[in-house]
């Protein structure tokens, strides 16, 4: 047998033995399987995060589910990211004093205090999932004192989301580059006026994406246009801002950085 034939055969056997599961098989189907499509399961029955995904698939319209679920191209990176994350292991540590372990949960992000080291990331169009759109997210973040980063492509305006903030609530605003430098700069100013404490500037969307899943619904099929978000462009935009202490985070890079 030629080696070039042998290896693909081995690979396909390995893949068949371990099929990709979007949600782990922890008995979700047995508990929710008989719920009619479109019915929300009782919150008390939700056992873990994967259950939310499973419920979303049954409750959202096919378009809305696709909108939140689609990944780049054939979704190989999406699958790899899910699997890679689950290869993290906890090192067992026993016979330790855990009486005050809950007090280690609160943290600071860019100097702001939060109750936990997790945040609601910038996800566009919450209105595709719920009629209250981003209001539910900003209020939930306030209630639990965790960070919320509204997306520029939210159903509600930056100002409307800001108006729904709780007492002393901190928001970081996500932004993509607008078609011209001046409109991007104007957007920065608007975000600053809204009271956001940081700008999360997306820099990894330099070209229209190509997503097979959303392509079936007629969008996200990419073209050959480019929209470069370079450091020199960003430095230029920042230098044109009024004197401000607002922090910028480059989103889409492995590291982040404050305003130069
Ligand atoms: C964050 O919490 C610490 C400790 O409780 C407190 O000293 C500090 O003033 C808080 N910072 C803000 C910005 O609220
Ligand atoms: C949110 O915006 C999307 C896209 O424009 C729209 O289809 C949806 O109906 C909106 N949802 C709400 C609750 O406004
Ligand atoms: C963009 O802003 C710069 C600096 O504020 C200004 O000189 C320039 O005229 C503006 N360009 C447009 C097209 O408005």
PDB file of C-alpha atoms and ligand atoms in Angstrom:
ATOM      1  CA  UNK A   1       0.000   0.000   0.000  1.00  0.00           C
ATOM      2  CA  UNK A   2       1.322   3.437  -0.871  1.00  0.00           C
ATOM      3  CA  UNK A   3       1.823   5.719   2.125  1.00  0.00           C
ATOM      4  CA  UNK A   4      -0.155   8.514   0.486  1.00  0.00           C
ATOM      5  CA  UNK A   5      -3.188   6.222   0.477  1.00  0.00           C
ATOM      6  CA  UNK A   6      -2.584   4.850   3.911  1.00  0.00           C
ATOM      7  CA  UNK A   7      -2.602   8.146   5.842  1.00  0.00           C
ATOM      8  CA  UNK A   8      -5.903   9.561   4.565  1.00  0.00           C
ATOM      9  CA  UNK A   9      -7.513   6.211   5.450  1.00  0.00           C
ATOM     10  CA  UNK A  10      -6.172   6.370   9.000  1.00  0.00           C
ATOM     11  CA  UNK A  11      -7.361   9.957   9.311  1.00  0.00           C
ATOM     12  CA  UNK A  12     -10.902   9.196   8.230  1.00  0.00           C
ATOM     13  CA  UNK A  13     -11.106   6.268  10.656  1.00  0.00           C
ATOM     14  CA  UNK A  14      -9.891   8.527  13.476  1.00  0.00           C
ATOM     15  CA  UNK A  15     -12.463  11.214  12.619  1.00  0.00           C
ATOM     16  CA  UNK A  16     -15.300   8.700  12.393  1.00  0.00           C
ATOM     17  CA  UNK A  17     -14.376   7.321  15.813  1.00  0.00           C
ATOM     18  CA  UNK A  18     -14.592  10.752  17.409  1.00  0.00           C
ATOM     19  CA  UNK A  19     -17.275  12.830  15.655  1.00  0.00           C
ATOM     20  CA  UNK A  20     -17.442  16.555  16.329  1.00  0.00           C
ATOM     21  CA  UNK A  21     -20.088  17.438  18.898  1.00  0.00           C
ATOM     22  CA  UNK A  22     -21.167  21.051  19.166  1.00  0.00           C
ATOM     23  CA  UNK A  23     -22.567  20.334  22.612  1.00  0.00           C
ATOM     24  CA  UNK A  24     -21.174  17.543  24.804  1.00  0.00           C
ATOM     25  CA  UNK A  25     -23.453  14.547  25.291  1.00  0.00           C
ATOM     26  CA  UNK A  26     -24.476  15.027  28.918  1.00  0.00           C
ATOM     27  CA  UNK A  27     -28.095  13.931  28.557  1.00  0.00           C
ATOM     28  CA  UNK A  28     -29.449  17.180  27.105  1.00  0.00           C
ATOM     29  CA  UNK A  29     -31.544  15.313  24.552  1.00  0.00           C
ATOM     30  CA  UNK A  30     -33.196  13.146  27.234  1.00  0.00           C
ATOM     31  CA  UNK A  31     -34.295  16.207  29.222  1.00  0.00           C
ATOM     32  CA  UNK A  32     -35.277  18.652  26.488  1.00  0.00           C
ATOM     33  CA  UNK A  33     -35.771  16.387  23.506  1.00  0.00           C
ATOM     34  CA  UNK A  34     -39.553  16.255  23.833  1.00  0.00           C
ATOM     35  CA  UNK A  35     -40.018  20.036  24.116  1.00  0.00           C
ATOM     36  CA  UNK A  36     -41.795  21.348  21.049  1.00  0.00           C
ATOM     37  CA  UNK A  37     -39.520  23.461  18.805  1.00  0.00           C
ATOM     38  CA  UNK A  38     -39.777  27.113  19.773  1.00  0.00           C
ATOM     39  CA  UNK A  39     -40.355  26.401  23.476  1.00  0.00           C
ATOM     40  CA  UNK A  40     -37.865  27.730  26.011  1.00  0.00           C
ATOM     41  CA  UNK A  41     -36.868  25.124  28.589  1.00  0.00           C
ATOM     42  CA  UNK A  42     -37.274  26.112  32.235  1.00  0.00           C
ATOM     43  CA  UNK A  43     -34.159  27.903  33.437  1.00  0.00           C
ATOM     44  CA  UNK A  44     -34.000  25.560  36.438  1.00  0.00           C
ATOM     45  CA  UNK A  45     -33.492  22.642  34.028  1.00  0.00           C
ATOM     46  CA  UNK A  46     -30.432  24.230  32.427  1.00  0.00           C
ATOM     47  CA  UNK A  47     -27.448  22.340  33.803  1.00  0.00           C
ATOM     48  CA  UNK A  48     -24.598  24.114  32.065  1.00  0.00           C
ATOM     49  CA  UNK A  49     -23.570  26.507  29.296  1.00  0.00           C
ATOM     50  CA  UNK A  50     -23.892  23.933  26.487  1.00  0.00           C
ATOM     51  CA  UNK A  51     -27.576  23.573  27.375  1.00  0.00           C
ATOM     52  CA  UNK A  52     -28.115  27.216  26.421  1.00  0.00           C
ATOM     53  CA  UNK A  53     -26.677  26.550  22.981  1.00  0.00           C
ATOM     54  CA  UNK A  54     -28.811  23.503  22.577  1.00  0.00           C
ATOM     55  CA  UNK A  55     -31.944  25.439  23.589  1.00  0.00           C
ATOM     56  CA  UNK A  56     -31.017  28.347  21.295  1.00  0.00           C
ATOM     57  CA  UNK A  57     -30.962  26.016  18.330  1.00  0.00           C
ATOM     58  CA  UNK A  58     -34.534  24.918  19.026  1.00  0.00           C
ATOM     59  CA  UNK A  59     -35.938  28.300  20.023  1.00  0.00           C
ATOM     60  CA  UNK A  60     -34.392  30.753  17.557  1.00  0.00           C
ATOM     61  CA  UNK A  61     -35.498  31.019  13.944  1.00  0.00           C
ATOM     62  CA  UNK A  62     -33.106  29.288  11.524  1.00  0.00           C
ATOM     63  CA  UNK A  63     -31.840  32.708  10.416  1.00  0.00           C
ATOM     64  CA  UNK A  64     -31.205  33.976  13.958  1.00  0.00           C
ATOM     65  CA  UNK A  65     -29.490  30.749  14.986  1.00  0.00           C
ATOM     66  CA  UNK A  66     -27.267  30.932  11.939  1.00  0.00           C
ATOM     67  CA  UNK A  67     -26.458  34.570  12.719  1.00  0.00           C
ATOM     68  CA  UNK A  68     -25.087  33.769  16.180  1.00  0.00           C
ATOM     69  CA  UNK A  69     -23.601  30.393  15.347  1.00  0.00           C
ATOM     70  CA  UNK A  70     -21.759  30.906  12.057  1.00  0.00           C
ATOM     71  CA  UNK A  71     -17.974  30.744  11.920  1.00  0.00           C
ATOM     72  CA  UNK A  72     -15.473  31.435   9.175  1.00  0.00           C
ATOM     73  CA  UNK A  73     -15.494  29.338   6.042  1.00  0.00           C
ATOM     74  CA  UNK A  74     -16.026  25.626   6.715  1.00  0.00           C
ATOM     75  CA  UNK A  75     -15.810  26.340  10.472  1.00  0.00           C
ATOM     76  CA  UNK A  76     -12.619  24.344  11.033  1.00  0.00           C
ATOM     77  CA  UNK A  77     -11.187  27.056  13.302  1.00  0.00           C
ATOM     78  CA  UNK A  78     -14.464  27.204  15.202  1.00  0.00           C
ATOM     79  CA  UNK A  79     -14.338  23.474  15.808  1.00  0.00           C
ATOM     80  CA  UNK A  80     -10.670  23.543  16.695  1.00  0.00           C
ATOM     81  CA  UNK A  81     -11.225  26.394  19.160  1.00  0.00           C
ATOM     82  CA  UNK A  82     -14.016  24.508  20.927  1.00  0.00           C
ATOM     83  CA  UNK A  83     -11.938  21.366  21.151  1.00  0.00           C
ATOM     84  CA  UNK A  84      -8.714  23.135  22.124  1.00  0.00           C
ATOM     85  CA  UNK A  85     -10.430  24.939  24.984  1.00  0.00           C
ATOM     86  CA  UNK A  86     -11.637  21.669  26.414  1.00  0.00           C
ATOM     87  CA  UNK A  87      -8.114  20.281  26.437  1.00  0.00           C
ATOM     88  CA  UNK A  88      -7.297  22.673  29.307  1.00  0.00           C
ATOM     89  CA  UNK A  89      -7.061  20.631  32.450  1.00  0.00           C
ATOM     90  CA  UNK A  90      -7.575  21.610  36.074  1.00  0.00           C
ATOM     91  CA  UNK A  91      -4.752  20.466  38.294  1.00  0.00           C
ATOM     92  CA  UNK A  92      -6.358  18.792  41.320  1.00  0.00           C
ATOM     93  CA  UNK A  93      -5.400  20.516  44.562  1.00  0.00           C
ATOM     94  CA  UNK A  94      -6.811  18.871  47.672  1.00  0.00           C
ATOM     95  CA  UNK A  95      -6.426  19.514  51.418  1.00  0.00           C
ATOM     96  CA  UNK A  96      -6.292  23.280  50.854  1.00  0.00           C
ATOM     97  CA  UNK A  97      -8.132  25.953  52.833  1.00  0.00           C
ATOM     98  CA  UNK A  98     -11.006  26.976  50.558  1.00  0.00           C
ATOM     99  CA  UNK A  99     -13.028  28.955  53.125  1.00  0.00           C
ATOM    100  CA  UNK A 100     -12.328  32.269  51.379  1.00  0.00           C
ATOM    101  CA  UNK A 101     -12.213  31.006  47.799  1.00  0.00           C
ATOM    102  CA  UNK A 102     -15.293  33.009  46.764  1.00  0.00           C
ATOM    103  CA  UNK A 103     -13.506  36.219  47.677  1.00  0.00           C
ATOM    104  CA  UNK A 104     -10.934  35.542  44.935  1.00  0.00           C
ATOM    105  CA  UNK A 105     -13.551  35.894  42.181  1.00  0.00           C
ATOM    106  CA  UNK A 106     -13.827  39.716  42.016  1.00  0.00           C
ATOM    107  CA  UNK A 107     -11.268  41.278  39.710  1.00  0.00           C
ATOM    108  CA  UNK A 108     -10.303  44.524  38.028  1.00  0.00           C
ATOM    109  CA  UNK A 109     -10.180  45.123  34.292  1.00  0.00           C
ATOM    110  CA  UNK A 110      -8.321  48.292  33.280  1.00  0.00           C
ATOM    111  CA  UNK A 111      -8.727  49.470  36.854  1.00  0.00           C
ATOM    112  CA  UNK A 112     -12.494  48.940  37.058  1.00  0.00           C
ATOM    113  CA  UNK A 113     -13.916  46.577  39.654  1.00  0.00           C
ATOM    114  CA  UNK A 114     -16.058  43.628  38.574  1.00  0.00           C
ATOM    115  CA  UNK A 115     -17.546  40.701  40.461  1.00  0.00           C
ATOM    116  CA  UNK A 116     -15.932  38.064  38.223  1.00  0.00           C
ATOM    117  CA  UNK A 117     -13.231  37.722  35.539  1.00  0.00           C
ATOM    118  CA  UNK A 118     -15.750  37.155  32.739  1.00  0.00           C
ATOM    119  CA  UNK A 119     -17.526  39.607  30.458  1.00  0.00           C
ATOM    120  CA  UNK A 120     -20.304  39.793  27.865  1.00  0.00           C
ATOM    121  CA  UNK A 121     -18.423  40.120  24.606  1.00  0.00           C
ATOM    122  CA  UNK A 122     -19.481  42.352  21.706  1.00  0.00           C
ATOM    123  CA  UNK A 123     -22.066  40.311  19.858  1.00  0.00           C
ATOM    124  CA  UNK A 124     -24.128  42.116  17.223  1.00  0.00           C
ATOM    125  CA  UNK A 125     -27.928  42.299  16.944  1.00  0.00           C
ATOM    126  CA  UNK A 126     -29.163  40.930  20.254  1.00  0.00           C
ATOM    127  CA  UNK A 127     -32.622  41.760  18.883  1.00  0.00           C
ATOM    128  CA  UNK A 128     -32.435  38.636  16.738  1.00  0.00           C
ATOM    129  CA  UNK A 129     -32.554  36.637  19.967  1.00  0.00           C
ATOM    130  CA  UNK A 130     -34.917  38.686  22.123  1.00  0.00           C
ATOM    131  CA  UNK A 131     -37.348  41.592  21.596  1.00  0.00           C
ATOM    132  CA  UNK A 132     -35.609  43.610  24.340  1.00  0.00           C
ATOM    133  CA  UNK A 133     -32.388  43.505  22.326  1.00  0.00           C
ATOM    134  CA  UNK A 134     -29.343  44.811  24.214  1.00  0.00           C
ATOM    135  CA  UNK A 135     -31.418  46.075  27.166  1.00  0.00           C
ATOM    136  CA  UNK A 136     -31.446  42.609  28.699  1.00  0.00           C
ATOM    137  CA  UNK A 137     -27.666  42.362  28.407  1.00  0.00           C
ATOM    138  CA  UNK A 138     -26.879  45.775  29.871  1.00  0.00           C
ATOM    139  CA  UNK A 139     -29.278  45.185  32.776  1.00  0.00           C
ATOM    140  CA  UNK A 140     -27.987  41.683  33.483  1.00  0.00           C
ATOM    141  CA  UNK A 141     -24.409  42.984  33.495  1.00  0.00           C
ATOM    142  CA  UNK A 142     -25.439  45.709  35.953  1.00  0.00           C
ATOM    143  CA  UNK A 143     -27.281  43.271  38.200  1.00  0.00           C
ATOM    144  CA  UNK A 144     -24.249  40.976  38.435  1.00  0.00           C
ATOM    145  CA  UNK A 145     -21.595  43.693  38.202  1.00  0.00           C
ATOM    146  CA  UNK A 146     -19.814  42.159  35.252  1.00  0.00           C
ATOM    147  CA  UNK A 147     -18.432  43.945  32.210  1.00  0.00           C
ATOM    148  CA  UNK A 148     -20.559  44.342  29.081  1.00  0.00           C
ATOM    149  CA  UNK A 149     -19.036  45.413  25.782  1.00  0.00           C
ATOM    150  CA  UNK A 150     -21.818  46.459  23.428  1.00  0.00           C
ATOM    151  CA  UNK A 151     -21.233  45.842  19.727  1.00  0.00           C
ATOM    152  CA  UNK A 152     -21.241  48.745  17.289  1.00  0.00           C
ATOM    153  CA  UNK A 153     -23.742  46.709  15.267  1.00  0.00           C
ATOM    154  CA  UNK A 154     -26.276  46.497  18.066  1.00  0.00           C
ATOM    155  CA  UNK A 155     -30.006  46.845  17.545  1.00  0.00           C
ATOM    156  CA  UNK A 156     -30.013  49.767  19.964  1.00  0.00           C
ATOM    157  CA  UNK A 157     -27.880  52.884  19.591  1.00  0.00           C
ATOM    158  CA  UNK A 158     -24.780  53.510  21.689  1.00  0.00           C
ATOM    159  CA  UNK A 159     -26.739  56.245  23.467  1.00  0.00           C
ATOM    160  CA  UNK A 160     -29.794  54.070  24.191  1.00  0.00           C
ATOM    161  CA  UNK A 161     -27.636  51.328  25.678  1.00  0.00           C
ATOM    162  CA  UNK A 162     -25.737  53.869  27.744  1.00  0.00           C
ATOM    163  CA  UNK A 163     -29.006  55.355  29.022  1.00  0.00           C
ATOM    164  CA  UNK A 164     -29.985  51.925  30.377  1.00  0.00           C
ATOM    165  CA  UNK A 165     -26.829  51.640  32.505  1.00  0.00           C
ATOM    166  CA  UNK A 166     -27.143  51.014  36.209  1.00  0.00           C
ATOM    167  CA  UNK A 167     -25.572  53.218  38.876  1.00  0.00           C
ATOM    168  CA  UNK A 168     -21.813  53.437  38.238  1.00  0.00           C
ATOM    169  CA  UNK A 169     -21.954  50.715  35.574  1.00  0.00           C
ATOM    170  CA  UNK A 170     -18.865  50.445  33.367  1.00  0.00           C
ATOM    171  CA  UNK A 171     -19.210  49.673  29.639  1.00  0.00           C
ATOM    172  CA  UNK A 172     -16.469  49.219  27.025  1.00  0.00           C
ATOM    173  CA  UNK A 173     -17.700  49.998  23.508  1.00  0.00           C
ATOM    174  CA  UNK A 174     -16.680  47.839  20.541  1.00  0.00           C
ATOM    175  CA  UNK A 175     -16.087  49.653  17.258  1.00  0.00           C
ATOM    176  CA  UNK A 176     -15.139  48.724  13.715  1.00  0.00           C
ATOM    177  CA  UNK A 177     -13.445  51.140  11.394  1.00  0.00           C
ATOM    178  CA  UNK A 178     -16.030  53.286   9.571  1.00  0.00           C
ATOM    179  CA  UNK A 179     -15.734  53.896   5.812  1.00  0.00           C
ATOM    180  CA  UNK A 180     -13.662  57.090   6.224  1.00  0.00           C
ATOM    181  CA  UNK A 181     -11.116  58.095   8.849  1.00  0.00           C
ATOM    182  CA  UNK A 182     -13.179  61.118   9.776  1.00  0.00           C
ATOM    183  CA  UNK A 183     -16.308  59.097  10.409  1.00  0.00           C
ATOM    184  CA  UNK A 184     -14.275  56.660  12.503  1.00  0.00           C
ATOM    185  CA  UNK A 185     -12.932  59.591  14.475  1.00  0.00           C
ATOM    186  CA  UNK A 186     -16.462  60.986  14.905  1.00  0.00           C
ATOM    187  CA  UNK A 187     -17.534  57.566  16.141  1.00  0.00           C
ATOM    188  CA  UNK A 188     -14.720  57.582  18.729  1.00  0.00           C
ATOM    189  CA  UNK A 189     -15.962  60.965  19.985  1.00  0.00           C
ATOM    190  CA  UNK A 190     -19.541  59.738  20.168  1.00  0.00           C
ATOM    191  CA  UNK A 191     -18.446  56.726  22.202  1.00  0.00           C
ATOM    192  CA  UNK A 192     -16.461  58.949  24.505  1.00  0.00           C
ATOM    193  CA  UNK A 193     -19.508  61.194  25.060  1.00  0.00           C
ATOM    194  CA  UNK A 194     -21.627  58.149  25.864  1.00  0.00           C
ATOM    195  CA  UNK A 195     -19.408  57.581  28.915  1.00  0.00           C
ATOM    196  CA  UNK A 196     -17.848  54.274  27.781  1.00  0.00           C
ATOM    197  CA  UNK A 197     -14.632  53.624  29.685  1.00  0.00           C
ATOM    198  CA  UNK A 198     -12.739  51.989  26.833  1.00  0.00           C
ATOM    199  CA  UNK A 199     -12.924  51.497  23.090  1.00  0.00           C
ATOM    200  CA  UNK A 200     -12.518  47.942  21.871  1.00  0.00           C
ATOM    201  CA  UNK A 201     -11.303  48.521  18.315  1.00  0.00           C
ATOM    202  CA  UNK A 202     -11.705  45.522  16.025  1.00  0.00           C
ATOM    203  CA  UNK A 203      -8.626  45.127  13.839  1.00  0.00           C
ATOM    204  CA  UNK A 204      -9.032  41.628  12.433  1.00  0.00           C
ATOM    205  CA  UNK A 205     -11.832  42.430   9.974  1.00  0.00           C
ATOM    206  CA  UNK A 206      -9.755  43.836   7.120  1.00  0.00           C
ATOM    207  CA  UNK A 207     -11.694  42.002   4.428  1.00  0.00           C
ATOM    208  CA  UNK A 208     -15.285  40.827   4.043  1.00  0.00           C
ATOM    209  CA  UNK A 209     -15.612  37.409   5.573  1.00  0.00           C
ATOM    210  CA  UNK A 210     -16.503  34.233   3.804  1.00  0.00           C
ATOM    211  CA  UNK A 211     -18.831  32.060   5.847  1.00  0.00           C
ATOM    212  CA  UNK A 212     -20.449  29.057   4.258  1.00  0.00           C
ATOM    213  CA  UNK A 213     -23.200  28.842   6.869  1.00  0.00           C
ATOM    214  CA  UNK A 214     -24.424  32.414   6.364  1.00  0.00           C
ATOM    215  CA  UNK A 215     -23.703  32.202   2.631  1.00  0.00           C
ATOM    216  CA  UNK A 216     -26.707  29.897   2.416  1.00  0.00           C
ATOM    217  CA  UNK A 217     -28.803  32.808   3.644  1.00  0.00           C
ATOM    218  CA  UNK A 218     -27.317  35.098   1.031  1.00  0.00           C
ATOM    219  CA  UNK A 219     -24.681  37.053   2.916  1.00  0.00           C
ATOM    220  CA  UNK A 220     -21.131  36.900   4.307  1.00  0.00           C
ATOM    221  CA  UNK A 221     -19.773  35.483   1.080  1.00  0.00           C
ATOM    222  CA  UNK A 222     -16.828  37.870   0.857  1.00  0.00           C
ATOM    223  CA  UNK A 223     -15.441  39.807  -2.066  1.00  0.00           C
ATOM    224  CA  UNK A 224     -12.050  41.235  -2.982  1.00  0.00           C
ATOM    225  CA  UNK A 225     -12.298  44.564  -1.170  1.00  0.00           C
ATOM    226  CA  UNK A 226     -10.002  45.385   1.748  1.00  0.00           C
ATOM    227  CA  UNK A 227     -10.232  47.842   4.605  1.00  0.00           C
ATOM    228  CA  UNK A 228      -6.889  48.038   6.335  1.00  0.00           C
ATOM    229  CA  UNK A 229      -6.840  48.850  10.028  1.00  0.00           C
ATOM    230  CA  UNK A 230      -3.146  49.529  10.578  1.00  0.00           C
ATOM    231  CA  UNK A 231      -1.393  50.812  13.652  1.00  0.00           C
ATOM    232  CA  UNK A 232      -0.424  54.028  11.816  1.00  0.00           C
ATOM    233  CA  UNK A 233      -4.060  54.673  10.903  1.00  0.00           C
ATOM    234  CA  UNK A 234      -5.055  54.106  14.491  1.00  0.00           C
ATOM    235  CA  UNK A 235      -2.301  56.388  15.804  1.00  0.00           C
ATOM    236  CA  UNK A 236      -3.516  59.090  13.412  1.00  0.00           C
ATOM    237  CA  UNK A 237      -7.114  58.759  14.592  1.00  0.00           C
ATOM    238  CA  UNK A 238      -6.058  58.766  18.232  1.00  0.00           C
ATOM    239  CA  UNK A 239      -3.918  61.861  17.776  1.00  0.00           C
ATOM    240  CA  UNK A 240      -6.927  63.709  16.385  1.00  0.00           C
ATOM    241  CA  UNK A 241      -9.040  62.926  19.433  1.00  0.00           C
ATOM    242  CA  UNK A 242      -9.607  65.630  21.985  1.00  0.00           C
ATOM    243  CA  UNK A 243      -7.544  65.249  25.165  1.00  0.00           C
ATOM    244  CA  UNK A 244      -8.927  62.149  26.747  1.00  0.00           C
ATOM    245  CA  UNK A 245      -7.910  59.317  29.001  1.00  0.00           C
ATOM    246  CA  UNK A 246     -10.107  56.783  27.273  1.00  0.00           C
ATOM    247  CA  UNK A 247      -8.340  53.477  26.777  1.00  0.00           C
ATOM    248  CA  UNK A 248      -8.214  51.558  23.513  1.00  0.00           C
ATOM    249  CA  UNK A 249      -8.021  47.806  23.242  1.00  0.00           C
ATOM    250  CA  UNK A 250      -7.141  46.280  19.901  1.00  0.00           C
ATOM    251  CA  UNK A 251      -9.589  43.444  19.499  1.00  0.00           C
ATOM    252  CA  UNK A 252      -8.566  40.544  17.294  1.00  0.00           C
ATOM    253  CA  UNK A 253      -4.899  40.491  18.285  1.00  0.00           C
ATOM    254  CA  UNK A 254      -3.313  38.166  20.835  1.00  0.00           C
ATOM    255  CA  UNK A 255      -2.277  41.180  22.964  1.00  0.00           C
ATOM    256  CA  UNK A 256      -3.975  44.434  23.885  1.00  0.00           C
ATOM    257  CA  UNK A 257      -2.595  47.883  24.417  1.00  0.00           C
ATOM    258  CA  UNK A 258      -3.517  51.233  25.874  1.00  0.00           C
ATOM    259  CA  UNK A 259      -3.582  54.471  23.986  1.00  0.00           C
ATOM    260  CA  UNK A 260       0.013  55.305  23.007  1.00  0.00           C
TER     261      UNK A 260
HETATM  262  C1  LIG B   1     -12.233  48.874  43.554  1.00  0.00           C
HETATM  263  O1  LIG B   1     -12.234  48.161  44.760  1.00  0.00           O
HETATM  264  C2  LIG B   1     -11.217  48.550  45.662  1.00  0.00           C
HETATM  265  C3  LIG B   1     -11.221  47.590  46.845  1.00  0.00           C
HETATM  266  O2  LIG B   1     -12.494  47.466  47.356  1.00  0.00           O
HETATM  267  C4  LIG B   1     -11.433  49.992  46.075  1.00  0.00           C
HETATM  268  O3  LIG B   1     -10.408  50.407  46.921  1.00  0.00           O
HETATM  269  C5  LIG B   1     -11.432  50.865  44.804  1.00  0.00           C
HETATM  270  O4  LIG B   1     -11.743  52.198  45.158  1.00  0.00           O
HETATM  271  C6  LIG B   1     -12.428  50.348  43.790  1.00  0.00           C
HETATM  272  N1  LIG B   1     -12.248  51.067  42.536  1.00  0.00           N
HETATM  273  C7  LIG B   1     -13.261  51.648  41.903  1.00  0.00           C
HETATM  274  C8  LIG B   1     -12.895  52.328  40.622  1.00  0.00           C
HETATM  275  O5  LIG B   1     -14.404  51.625  42.303  1.00  0.00           O
HETATM  276  C1  LIG B   2     -32.623  43.872  15.232  1.00  0.00           C
HETATM  277  O1  LIG B   2     -32.099  44.188  13.959  1.00  0.00           O
HETATM  278  C2  LIG B   2     -32.314  43.173  12.978  1.00  0.00           C
HETATM  279  C3  LIG B   2     -31.557  43.577  11.717  1.00  0.00           C
HETATM  280  O2  LIG B   2     -31.926  44.844  11.322  1.00  0.00           O
HETATM  281  C4  LIG B   2     -33.804  43.006  12.751  1.00  0.00           C
HETATM  282  O3  LIG B   2     -34.022  41.962  11.832  1.00  0.00           O
HETATM  283  C5  LIG B   2     -34.470  42.661  14.089  1.00  0.00           C
HETATM  284  O4  LIG B   2     -35.858  42.609  13.916  1.00  0.00           O
HETATM  285  C6  LIG B   2     -34.120  43.712  15.121  1.00  0.00           C
HETATM  286  N1  LIG B   2     -34.698  43.294  16.398  1.00  0.00           N
HETATM  287  C7  LIG B   2     -35.327  44.119  17.214  1.00  0.00           C
HETATM  288  C8  LIG B   2     -35.909  43.526  18.454  1.00  0.00           C
HETATM  289  O5  LIG B   2     -35.428  45.309  16.996  1.00  0.00           O
HETATM  290  C1  LIG B   3     -11.140  65.132   8.171  1.00  0.00           C
HETATM  291  O1  LIG B   3     -10.610  65.700   9.353  1.00  0.00           O
HETATM  292  C2  LIG B   3      -9.448  66.492   9.154  1.00  0.00           C
HETATM  293  C3  LIG B   3      -8.861  66.890  10.517  1.00  0.00           C
HETATM  294  O2  LIG B   3      -9.864  67.176  11.438  1.00  0.00           O
HETATM  295  C4  LIG B   3      -9.829  67.698   8.287  1.00  0.00           C
HETATM  296  O3  LIG B   3      -8.677  68.497   8.053  1.00  0.00           O
HETATM  297  C5  LIG B   3     -10.393  67.193   6.963  1.00  0.00           C
HETATM  298  O4  LIG B   3     -10.846  68.281   6.189  1.00  0.00           O
HETATM  299  C6  LIG B   3     -11.529  66.230   7.193  1.00  0.00           C
HETATM  300  N1  LIG B   3     -11.940  65.622   5.916  1.00  0.00           N
HETATM  301  C7  LIG B   3     -13.201  65.553   5.529  1.00  0.00           C
HETATM  302  C8  LIG B   3     -13.430  64.878   4.197  1.00  0.00           C
HETATM  303  O5  LIG B   3     -14.117  65.995   6.185  1.00  0.00           O
END
